[in-house]
Structure formats: C-alpha cells, structure tokens
GROMACS .gro file of C-alpha atoms in nm:
model
  397
    1MET     CA    1   0.000   0.000   0.000
    2GLY     CA    2   0.139   0.339  -0.093
    3ARG     CA    3   0.185   0.599   0.172
    4PRO     CA    4  -0.093   0.860   0.192
    5VAL     CA    5   0.012   1.211   0.098
    6ALA     CA    6  -0.065   1.493   0.340
    7SER     CA    7  -0.201   1.820   0.203
    8ASP     CA    8  -0.201   2.171   0.346
    9CYS     CA    9  -0.577   2.150   0.412
   10PRO     CA   10  -0.751   1.984   0.704
   11ALA     CA   11  -0.809   1.613   0.656
   12ARG     CA   12  -1.127   1.582   0.453
   13PRO     CA   13  -1.426   1.510   0.677
   14PRO     CA   14  -1.705   1.289   0.550
   15SER     CA   15  -1.854   1.475   0.256
   16THR     CA   16  -2.217   1.575   0.276
   17ARG     CA   17  -2.308   1.348  -0.011
   18LEU     CA   18  -2.112   1.049   0.116
   19GLY     CA   19  -2.217   1.116   0.475
   20ARG     CA   20  -2.584   1.119   0.375
   21ARG     CA   21  -2.533   0.809   0.165
   22ALA     CA   22  -2.371   0.623   0.457
   23ALA     CA   23  -2.639   0.744   0.698
   24LEU     CA   24  -2.907   0.629   0.455
   25HIS     CA   25  -2.734   0.292   0.428
   26LEU     CA   26  -2.725   0.255   0.806
   27GLY     CA   27  -3.090   0.349   0.820
   28ARG     CA   28  -3.168   0.077   0.570
   29VAL     CA   29  -2.966  -0.169   0.778
   30ALA     CA   30  -3.170  -0.076   1.084
   31CYS     CA   31  -3.500  -0.112   0.898
   32ALA     CA   32  -3.390  -0.444   0.752
   33LEU     CA   33  -3.298  -0.572   1.097
   34LEU     CA   34  -3.635  -0.463   1.234
   35LEU     CA   35  -3.830  -0.622   0.950
   36LEU     CA   36  -3.623  -0.941   0.938
   37ALA     CA   37  -3.636  -0.998   1.311
   38GLY     CA   38  -4.006  -0.921   1.328
   39SER     CA   39  -4.104  -1.146   1.037
   40ALA     CA   40  -3.857  -1.431   1.084
   41THR     CA   41  -4.134  -1.672   1.176
   42GLN     CA   42  -4.312  -1.601   0.848
   43ALA     CA   43  -4.014  -1.580   0.615
   44GLN     CA   44  -3.824  -1.873   0.466
   45VAL     CA   45  -3.536  -1.841   0.714
   46PRO     CA   46  -3.322  -2.154   0.770
   47ASP     CA   47  -3.386  -2.321   1.105
   48ARG     CA   48  -3.027  -2.266   1.216
   49PHE     CA   49  -3.098  -1.889   1.219
   50LEU     CA   50  -3.415  -1.919   1.431
   51ASP     CA   51  -3.446  -1.960   1.806
   52PRO     CA   52  -3.679  -2.258   1.874
   53SER     CA   53  -3.791  -2.100   2.203
   54ASP     CA   54  -3.959  -1.798   2.038
   55GLY     CA   55  -3.916  -1.840   1.661
   56MET     CA   56  -3.720  -1.514   1.634
   57LEU     CA   57  -3.409  -1.444   1.428
   58ASP     CA   58  -3.111  -1.567   1.631
   59LEU     CA   59  -2.748  -1.647   1.541
   60SER     CA   60  -2.666  -1.853   1.851
   61ARG     CA   61  -2.685  -2.194   1.685
   62HIS     CA   62  -2.489  -2.077   1.382
   63LEU     CA   63  -2.211  -1.927   1.598
   64LEU     CA   64  -2.198  -2.215   1.844
   65GLU     CA   65  -2.167  -2.481   1.574
   66TYR     CA   66  -1.964  -2.287   1.316
   67LYS     CA   67  -1.638  -2.441   1.198
   68GLY     CA   68  -1.373  -2.266   0.991
   69ILE     CA   69  -1.315  -1.895   0.941
   70LEU     CA   70  -1.607  -1.674   1.042
   71PRO     CA   71  -1.629  -1.359   0.825
   72VAL     CA   72  -1.731  -1.051   1.025
   73PRO     CA   73  -1.810  -0.730   0.829
   74ILE     CA   74  -1.709  -0.395   0.977
   75ILE     CA   75  -1.889  -0.062   0.927
   76ILE     CA   76  -1.682   0.238   1.043
   77THR     CA   77  -1.844   0.570   1.130
   78GLU     CA   78  -1.563   0.731   1.332
   79PRO     CA   79  -1.576   1.109   1.271
   80ALA     CA   80  -1.195   1.140   1.269
   81VAL     CA   81  -1.160   0.930   0.953
   82GLY     CA   82  -1.510   0.931   0.803
   83TYR     CA   83  -1.728   0.648   0.685
   84GLY     CA   84  -1.570   0.322   0.580
   85GLY     CA   85  -1.577  -0.052   0.612
   86GLY     CA   86  -1.376  -0.368   0.625
   87LEU     CA   87  -1.380  -0.738   0.687
   88VAL     CA   88  -1.230  -0.953   0.963
   89GLY     CA   89  -1.199  -1.330   0.943
   90ILE     CA   90  -1.206  -1.498   1.285
   91PHE     CA   91  -1.090  -1.856   1.334
   92PHE     CA   92  -1.182  -2.039   1.658
   93ASP     CA   93  -0.970  -2.338   1.755
   94GLN     CA   94  -1.296  -2.525   1.821
   95PRO     CA   95  -1.666  -2.447   1.777
   96LEU     CA   96  -1.789  -2.197   2.036
   97GLY     CA   97  -2.042  -2.445   2.168
   98ASP     CA   98  -1.771  -2.703   2.244
   99ALA     CA   99  -1.550  -2.436   2.403
  100LEU     CA  100  -1.839  -2.310   2.617
  101ARG     CA  101  -1.931  -2.658   2.740
  102THR     CA  102  -1.567  -2.737   2.819
  103SER     CA  103  -1.507  -2.418   3.016
  104LEU     CA  104  -1.832  -2.449   3.212
  105GLY     CA  105  -1.747  -2.808   3.298
  106GLU     CA  106  -1.391  -2.728   3.407
  107THR     CA  107  -1.428  -2.389   3.576
  108GLY     CA  108  -1.802  -2.330   3.620
  109LYS     CA  109  -1.763  -2.008   3.417
  110ALA     CA  110  -1.765  -1.918   3.050
  111VAL     CA  111  -1.402  -1.871   2.947
  112PRO     CA  112  -1.321  -1.650   2.643
  113PRO     CA  113  -1.253  -1.876   2.343
  114ASN     CA  114  -0.915  -1.907   2.172
  115MET     CA  115  -0.924  -1.721   1.843
  116THR     CA  116  -0.716  -1.583   1.559
  117ALA     CA  117  -0.825  -1.283   1.352
  118ILE     CA  118  -0.707  -1.131   1.026
  119GLY     CA  119  -0.865  -0.838   0.850
  120GLY     CA  120  -0.847  -0.497   0.693
  121PHE     CA  121  -1.037  -0.170   0.652
  122ALA     CA  122  -1.057   0.139   0.432
  123ASN     CA  123  -1.223   0.477   0.484
  124GLU     CA  124  -1.353   0.747   0.254
  125ASN     CA  125  -1.076   0.992   0.357
  126GLY     CA  126  -0.807   0.753   0.229
  127SER     CA  127  -0.721   0.586   0.559
  128ARG     CA  128  -0.667   0.212   0.549
  129GLY     CA  129  -0.497  -0.070   0.735
  130GLY     CA  130  -0.470  -0.439   0.814
  131LEU     CA  131  -0.415  -0.656   1.120
  132LEU     CA  132  -0.335  -1.006   1.240
  133GLY     CA  133  -0.405  -1.103   1.601
  134HIS     CA  134  -0.439  -1.399   1.836
  135PHE     CA  135  -0.599  -1.452   2.179
  136HIS     CA  136  -0.536  -1.764   2.388
  137THR     CA  137  -0.599  -1.892   2.739
  138TRP     CA  138  -0.431  -2.176   2.931
  139GLU     CA  139  -0.480  -2.375   3.249
  140HIS     CA  140  -0.855  -2.315   3.286
  141ASP     CA  141  -0.820  -1.940   3.215
  142SER     CA  142  -0.527  -1.897   3.455
  143TYR     CA  143  -0.325  -1.728   3.179
  144ARG     CA  144  -0.441  -1.498   2.900
  145TYR     CA  145  -0.226  -1.409   2.599
  146LEU     CA  146  -0.299  -1.138   2.343
  147GLY     CA  147  -0.072  -1.061   2.050
  148GLY     CA  148  -0.100  -0.884   1.721
  149ILE     CA  149   0.068  -0.697   1.441
  150GLY     CA  150  -0.083  -0.434   1.216
  151LYS     CA  151  -0.011  -0.168   0.957
  152VAL     CA  152  -0.212   0.150   0.909
  153GLU     CA  153  -0.202   0.450   0.679
  154LEU     CA  154  -0.415   0.723   0.833
  155ASN     CA  155  -0.519   1.074   0.734
  156LEU     CA  156  -0.594   1.271   1.049
  157ASN     CA  157  -0.609   1.622   1.192
  158PHE     CA  158  -0.384   1.771   1.461
  159TYR     CA  159  -0.544   2.051   1.664
  160GLY     CA  160  -0.262   2.145   1.904
  161LEU     CA  161  -0.239   2.465   2.104
  162LEU     CA  162  -0.431   2.668   1.845
  163GLY     CA  163  -0.730   2.435   1.839
  164LYS     CA  164  -0.732   2.446   1.458
  165PRO     CA  165  -0.721   2.136   1.235
  166ARG     CA  166  -0.393   2.074   1.050
  167ALA     CA  167  -0.393   1.769   0.824
  168TYR     CA  168  -0.126   1.507   0.859
  169SER     CA  169  -0.067   1.153   0.741
  170LEU     CA  170   0.058   0.871   0.961
  171ASP     CA  171   0.217   0.560   0.812
  172SER     CA  172   0.277   0.311   1.092
  173VAL     CA  173   0.341  -0.054   1.173
  174ALA     CA  174   0.294  -0.184   1.528
  175LEU     CA  175   0.342  -0.501   1.733
  176VAL     CA  176   0.162  -0.583   2.061
  177GLN     CA  177   0.244  -0.865   2.304
  178GLN     CA  178   0.056  -0.914   2.632
  179LEU     CA  179   0.049  -1.191   2.892
  180LEU     CA  180  -0.169  -1.180   3.205
  181ALA     CA  181  -0.183  -1.431   3.491
  182ARG     CA  182  -0.481  -1.486   3.721
  183VAL     CA  183  -0.408  -1.422   4.088
  184ASP     CA  184  -0.494  -1.749   4.265
  185ARG     CA  185  -0.865  -1.816   4.191
  186THR     CA  186  -0.975  -1.454   4.204
  187ASN     CA  187  -1.095  -1.222   3.927
  188TRP     CA  188  -0.763  -1.032   3.935
  189PHE     CA  189  -0.513  -1.056   3.649
  190VAL     CA  190  -0.159  -0.916   3.657
  191GLY     CA  191   0.098  -0.912   3.379
  192GLY     CA  192   0.290  -0.717   3.121
  193ARG     CA  193   0.231  -0.558   2.784
  194TYR     CA  194   0.497  -0.465   2.528
  195VAL     CA  195   0.426  -0.238   2.232
  196TRP     CA  196   0.669  -0.162   1.952
  197ALA     CA  197   0.577   0.076   1.673
  198GLN     CA  198   0.742   0.261   1.389
  199ALA     CA  199   0.563   0.567   1.255
  200ASN     CA  200   0.624   0.829   0.990
  201PRO     CA  201   0.412   1.142   1.046
  202ALA     CA  202   0.399   1.405   0.770
  203PHE     CA  203   0.231   1.747   0.756
  204GLY     CA  204   0.157   1.874   0.407
  205ALA     CA  205   0.193   2.240   0.513
  206GLY     CA  206   0.511   2.186   0.714
  207TRP     CA  207   0.566   2.120   1.081
  208PRO     CA  208   0.313   2.321   1.291
  209GLY     CA  209   0.468   2.608   1.484
  210ASP     CA  210   0.271   2.523   1.799
  211LEU     CA  211   0.406   2.167   1.803
  212GLU     CA  212   0.716   2.169   2.022
  213GLY     CA  213   1.031   1.979   1.935
  214ARG     CA  214   1.202   1.905   1.609
  215PRO     CA  215   1.008   1.772   1.309
  216LEU     CA  216   0.978   1.393   1.320
  217GLN     CA  217   1.074   1.210   1.003
  218GLU     CA  218   1.048   0.872   1.173
  219VAL     CA  219   0.980   0.774   1.530
  220ARG     CA  220   1.006   0.433   1.695
  221ILE     CA  221   0.828   0.349   2.018
  222GLY     CA  222   0.929   0.073   2.258
  223LEU     CA  223   0.683   0.073   2.548
  224LEU     CA  224   0.674  -0.174   2.838
  225SER     CA  225   0.378  -0.163   3.078
  226LEU     CA  226   0.257  -0.324   3.396
  227VAL     CA  227  -0.110  -0.418   3.355
  228VAL     CA  228  -0.362  -0.504   3.628
  229ASP     CA  229  -0.717  -0.616   3.543
  230HIS     CA  230  -1.022  -0.697   3.753
  231ASP     CA  231  -1.305  -0.859   3.558
  232THR     CA  232  -1.643  -0.968   3.697
  233ARG     CA  233  -1.855  -0.920   3.384
  234ASN     CA  234  -2.130  -1.175   3.335
  235ASN     CA  235  -2.074  -1.161   2.959
  236ILE     CA  236  -1.775  -1.045   2.752
  237PHE     CA  237  -1.994  -0.936   2.460
  238SER     CA  238  -2.285  -0.736   2.604
  239PRO     CA  239  -2.251  -0.728   2.985
  240THR     CA  240  -2.556  -0.657   3.199
  241GLU     CA  241  -2.391  -0.703   3.539
  242GLY     CA  242  -2.042  -0.677   3.689
  243HIS     CA  243  -1.745  -0.460   3.607
  244PHE     CA  244  -1.415  -0.445   3.423
  245VAL     CA  245  -1.127  -0.229   3.550
  246GLU     CA  246  -0.780  -0.200   3.399
  247ALA     CA  247  -0.480  -0.002   3.521
  248GLU     CA  248  -0.165   0.041   3.314
  249LEU     CA  249   0.167   0.197   3.412
  250GLY     CA  250   0.415   0.219   3.125
  251ALA     CA  251   0.751   0.359   3.023
  252ALA     CA  252   0.908   0.399   2.678
  253SER     CA  253   1.282   0.410   2.626
  254PRO     CA  254   1.550   0.362   2.359
  255ASP     CA  255   1.656   0.058   2.561
  256LEU     CA  256   1.322  -0.099   2.468
  257GLY     CA  257   1.365  -0.049   2.094
  258GLY     CA  258   1.244   0.310   2.058
  259THR     CA  259   1.386   0.652   1.975
  260THR     CA  260   1.203   0.847   2.246
  261SER     CA  261   1.148   0.834   2.622
  262PHE     CA  262   0.820   0.900   2.799
  263GLN     CA  263   0.595   0.769   3.075
  264GLN     CA  264   0.222   0.714   3.085
  265ALA     CA  265  -0.045   0.593   3.325
  266LYS     CA  266  -0.398   0.485   3.235
  267ILE     CA  267  -0.696   0.358   3.427
  268ARG     CA  268  -1.035   0.275   3.281
  269GLY     CA  269  -1.338   0.113   3.434
  270PHE     CA  270  -1.683  -0.002   3.324
  271ASN     CA  271  -1.964  -0.104   3.558
  272TRP     CA  272  -2.306  -0.250   3.481
  273GLN     CA  273  -2.566  -0.241   3.757
  274PRO     CA  274  -2.911  -0.401   3.714
  275LEU     CA  275  -3.198  -0.179   3.833
  276GLY     CA  276  -3.474  -0.434   3.856
  277ARG     CA  277  -3.533  -0.705   3.595
  278SER     CA  278  -3.536  -0.498   3.277
  279VAL     CA  279  -3.321  -0.188   3.336
  280VAL     CA  280  -2.940  -0.172   3.348
  281LEU     CA  281  -2.732   0.132   3.442
  282GLY     CA  282  -2.387   0.143   3.285
  283LEU     CA  283  -2.109   0.372   3.406
  284ARG     CA  284  -1.772   0.436   3.244
  285GLY     CA  285  -1.464   0.627   3.358
  286ASP     CA  286  -1.133   0.683   3.179
  287LEU     CA  287  -0.821   0.870   3.299
  288GLN     CA  288  -0.492   0.902   3.106
  289THR     CA  289  -0.179   1.095   3.194
  290SER     CA  290   0.162   1.126   3.029
  291SER     CA  291   0.500   1.292   3.072
  292GLY     CA  292   0.827   1.312   2.883
  293ASP     CA  293   0.885   1.321   2.508
  294ILE     CA  294   0.563   1.147   2.401
  295PRO     CA  295   0.488   1.171   2.026
  296PHE     CA  296   0.196   1.403   1.952
  297PHE     CA  297  -0.011   1.135   1.775
  298ILE     CA  298  -0.036   0.907   2.081
  299ARG     CA  299  -0.101   1.171   2.346
  300PRO     CA  300  -0.407   1.112   2.566
  301TYR     CA  301  -0.737   1.223   2.414
  302VAL     CA  302  -1.109   1.218   2.495
  303GLY     CA  303  -1.271   0.910   2.342
  304MET     CA  304  -1.649   0.891   2.343
  305ARG     CA  305  -1.947   0.836   2.117
  306GLY     CA  306  -2.017   1.163   1.937
  307ILE     CA  307  -1.662   1.302   1.971
  308ALA     CA  308  -1.399   1.259   1.702
  309ALA     CA  309  -1.084   1.075   1.811
  310GLN     CA  310  -0.792   1.312   1.892
  311ARG     CA  311  -1.017   1.619   1.868
  312TYR     CA  312  -0.953   1.698   2.237
  313GLN     CA  313  -0.594   1.595   2.309
  314ASP     CA  314  -0.318   1.698   2.551
  315GLN     CA  315  -0.080   1.558   2.812
  316ASN     CA  316  -0.377   1.440   3.021
  317ALA     CA  317  -0.733   1.340   2.940
  318ALA     CA  318  -1.037   1.219   3.132
  319ALA     CA  319  -1.387   1.108   3.033
  320ALA     CA  320  -1.699   0.987   3.209
  321GLU     CA  321  -2.012   0.837   3.055
  322ALA     CA  322  -2.343   0.691   3.170
  323GLU     CA  323  -2.583   0.467   2.981
  324LEU     CA  324  -2.936   0.361   3.078
  325TRP     CA  325  -3.057   0.047   2.905
  326TRP     CA  326  -3.424  -0.065   2.908
  327MET     CA  327  -3.502  -0.416   2.783
  328PHE     CA  328  -3.874  -0.373   2.723
  329ASN     CA  329  -3.914  -0.727   2.586
  330PRO     CA  330  -3.691  -1.037   2.571
  331ARG     CA  331  -3.544  -0.936   2.233
  332TRP     CA  332  -3.563  -0.560   2.202
  333SER     CA  333  -3.417  -0.279   2.411
  334VAL     CA  334  -3.365   0.095   2.391
  335LEU     CA  335  -3.099   0.305   2.559
  336ALA     CA  336  -2.990   0.661   2.627
  337PHE     CA  337  -2.640   0.779   2.706
  338ALA     CA  338  -2.451   1.096   2.791
  339GLY     CA  339  -2.095   1.183   2.881
  340ALA     CA  340  -1.831   1.452   2.916
  341GLY     CA  341  -1.455   1.475   2.902
  342LYS     CA  342  -1.164   1.716   2.878
  343ALA     CA  343  -0.794   1.722   2.792
  344TRP     CA  344  -0.544   1.943   2.972
  345GLY     CA  345  -0.177   1.994   3.054
  346GLN     CA  346   0.007   2.193   2.790
  347ARG     CA  347  -0.264   2.401   2.629
  348ASP     CA  348  -0.474   2.465   2.942
  349ASP     CA  349  -0.478   2.359   3.304
  350PHE     CA  350  -0.767   2.143   3.423
  351GLN     CA  351  -0.987   2.434   3.529
  352GLN     CA  352  -0.943   2.626   3.203
  353ALA     CA  353  -0.965   2.332   2.963
  354PRO     CA  354  -1.295   2.323   2.770
  355SER     CA  355  -1.530   2.035   2.841
  356ALA     CA  356  -1.655   1.823   2.553
  357THR     CA  357  -2.001   1.674   2.599
  358ALA     CA  358  -2.205   1.427   2.398
  359PHE     CA  359  -2.535   1.246   2.435
  360GLY     CA  360  -2.755   1.018   2.234
  361THR     CA  361  -2.991   0.726   2.207
  362GLY     CA  362  -3.007   0.388   2.038
  363PHE     CA  363  -3.167   0.047   2.020
  364ARG     CA  364  -3.050  -0.313   2.049
  365TYR     CA  365  -3.174  -0.652   1.929
  366LEU     CA  366  -3.067  -0.974   2.105
  367ILE     CA  367  -2.911  -1.132   1.799
  368ALA     CA  368  -2.757  -1.433   1.979
  369ARG     CA  369  -2.953  -1.522   2.294
  370THR     CA  370  -2.732  -1.809   2.415
  371LEU     CA  371  -2.417  -1.598   2.387
  372GLY     CA  372  -2.581  -1.278   2.510
  373ILE     CA  373  -2.484  -1.070   2.204
  374HIS     CA  374  -2.687  -0.756   2.133
  375ALA     CA  375  -2.659  -0.555   1.810
  376GLY     CA  376  -2.808  -0.225   1.705
  377ILE     CA  377  -2.750   0.141   1.622
  378ASP     CA  378  -2.658   0.447   1.830
  379ILE     CA  379  -2.710   0.809   1.727
  380ALA     CA  380  -2.487   1.050   1.920
  381ARG     CA  381  -2.474   1.429   1.919
  382GLY     CA  382  -2.143   1.591   2.003
  383PRO     CA  383  -1.972   1.929   1.959
  384GLN     CA  384  -1.938   1.880   1.582
  385GLY     CA  385  -2.285   1.740   1.513
  386ASN     CA  386  -2.455   1.401   1.487
  387VAL     CA  387  -2.274   1.069   1.445
  388ILE     CA  388  -2.424   0.724   1.374
  389TYR     CA  389  -2.264   0.406   1.510
  390LEU     CA  390  -2.340   0.045   1.425
  391GLN     CA  391  -2.283  -0.153   1.746
  392VAL     CA  392  -2.226  -0.525   1.801
  393GLY     CA  393  -2.176  -0.594   2.168
  394SER     CA  394  -2.088  -0.323   2.417
  395PRO     CA  395  -1.950   0.009   2.285
  396TRP     CA  396  -1.711   0.010   2.584
  397ARG     CA  397  -1.405  -0.205   2.526
   0.00000   0.00000   0.00000
C-alpha cells in the first residue's frame, strides 16, 4: 500500500453526499434488521438462524456450531476518519459451543474462546490498514495471551495549542504482546504488555509552529507496561452485570527499541448495575496521563461516542459516561447515554480546559440469545454534530 500524501488543508471530513449516503445505508440496515427480526417466523429463514424458544431471528446456533473462518463485516463511522468498512476473518480453535461446554465443565464459568483474527479496513478519507491477532488462554483461564501486528495508513487532523485542524498523514506498523496471569482463583489478572511501533508522520503544510520539538521524520516506540485487570462481567460481549477495571503503568525508552522516552499511566473502568429485571445502568470512567517526550499522535485524548478521536488531546485526558438500558421485551431494548470529558496539561490547566459533551440514544436486538450478544444502532450528538454508530456488543471495550 502506498503511503498517503498529506495536504495543506484539514483532513477531509465525511462529505455531505457520502455522509448522507452512509447514513441512509445505516438506516436501511436498521429497517432491515427490524423487518427481518419481526417477520422471521413467516419468512423462509433456515432453522439454524431461528431460536426454537420464540421463533425469532437468532445467530446462537450458527455461531456455536460454526467451523472454519467466520467472516465478520465492519462498518466504520468514526468522525476522525469518516465512513468506511472492512472485513475480519475470525478462526476459533474449536466451535464456540464445544469451548463453552468445556469451560463451564472445568471452571463453572464461560471462558473467552481461543481465536485468531485477520482483517483490513478502508475509509472514505483515504485511511486504510490491516491486522493479524491472536488470543489464547491456558490452564482453565489462569493465563491470557494477546498478541497482534498491524499496519495503518491514516489521514488525520492535529489541533494542538491553536485548536485548529492541520492535516497530517501517519504511516505506521505496530506489534503488541501481552500476557496476564490470574491471581490465585480470584478475578484479578496481573501481567505485562509490550508495544513496539514505527511511525512516519507528515504534515503537508510543514511542521506546525505550535508543536514543540524538532520535526519527526520517523519515530520508533518501545513501550513496556505493567497491567492489572479486575473482571467480573457476566458476559464479555454485552454485559448486563459486573465490572471491568484496567490499570496500566508504562515507560518507553530507547533501551526498549524506541527513539524516544516517555511515561504514561492509564486507568479505565466499566460497571453494569441491574436496576430491577429490565433496566441496566452502565457507568464508564477513563483517565490518562503522560510525561516526557511522548509523540503528539499518541497523546491522551477524549474518546467517546459523538466526539472525534484526537479532537480533544493533551498531556492528560479524562472522560466519564453513563448509559441507561431498558429491555422492554426479551429481544428488544432501547438506551440513552450521555458523557463529558476534557484534555489538559500543555494548552490549558484542568480548570481552564474546555469540556466536551455528547449524548444520544439507540436500540438493540438480542441477535444471539445463548451468547448474550446484542446488536443495534446508536445516534450520538457531540460538539461537531450528529454521528451514527453500528454496534455489536458493548461500545465500551
């Protein structure tokens, strides 16, 4: 893949025509899902895609018995790169049904399945990339390994101290290796994560004057982190109870294969609390801090539905979000969400930094009852307008 060329104009946002076309397509997807799910009992749908308990459209049997590579389409609506799509092929080392029965028999809990994924994506603003990854557990989920390698060519905007978009391209390849070990028989996991990346950032209009340091022709990152997880979720796909918390303390150094030195700390947490039988309250918190010579394109930023990635970025960033989920019948649910965040450090201190807020609503359909997978659409409104997201599983990962 050739390297994208940066221009002296802001990275092209989704055009009105393409944006409307993608929004119309997502609307058609939503209508199709509604019609297909509602009329599955009357349509000529194969039995493997119907739930015998209620006759509704359901992918549980197909997913539990599937052998080979499972193709998973991707629809991207991230405002930072525009509309796009891709495809990921996922290979499970055994059918999900066999893996689920084995883990329940050995541990009494559903253990995440071993899987390998390969895929790629492309967006309307010229961004594209590919990845190869693997997840594996051993000794009845006592150890969890995650590894991957990927290459991306992105067209993004840098806002910096002036708060104005300056287009740049980022050609990068990255490697991730992580190994976590369960602490005794608890829900705690402790381990390490190593990230190596090589990136070539380029500004079409020259290096921005408000970006400190010398222009970067090429930067390599070697980052080693201590990772601590606590996971009590009742479902890894669409949790309705429990929590997931992860803390990461990392340092990058030339001794670890990089060309720069910096430190960072991150903590993120998600909690799902049932409020009766049909309502779930979800809460999310995210705090990131950094110091040292951290490259501008990986500085902490506010990440949230309705807010473009890297739009609010600085040495530190924090975000909080709440979601109220009402399952008004066994298959269908509606939700509302709202959140706020800010980035501070170099441009402004915490008190002066502007807050970014977003809110929205959406719906979900229980597409795989046995596995607890919900799918649907969210519509969020943020500082730059409305954004549509196609969701499979929880939006918080």
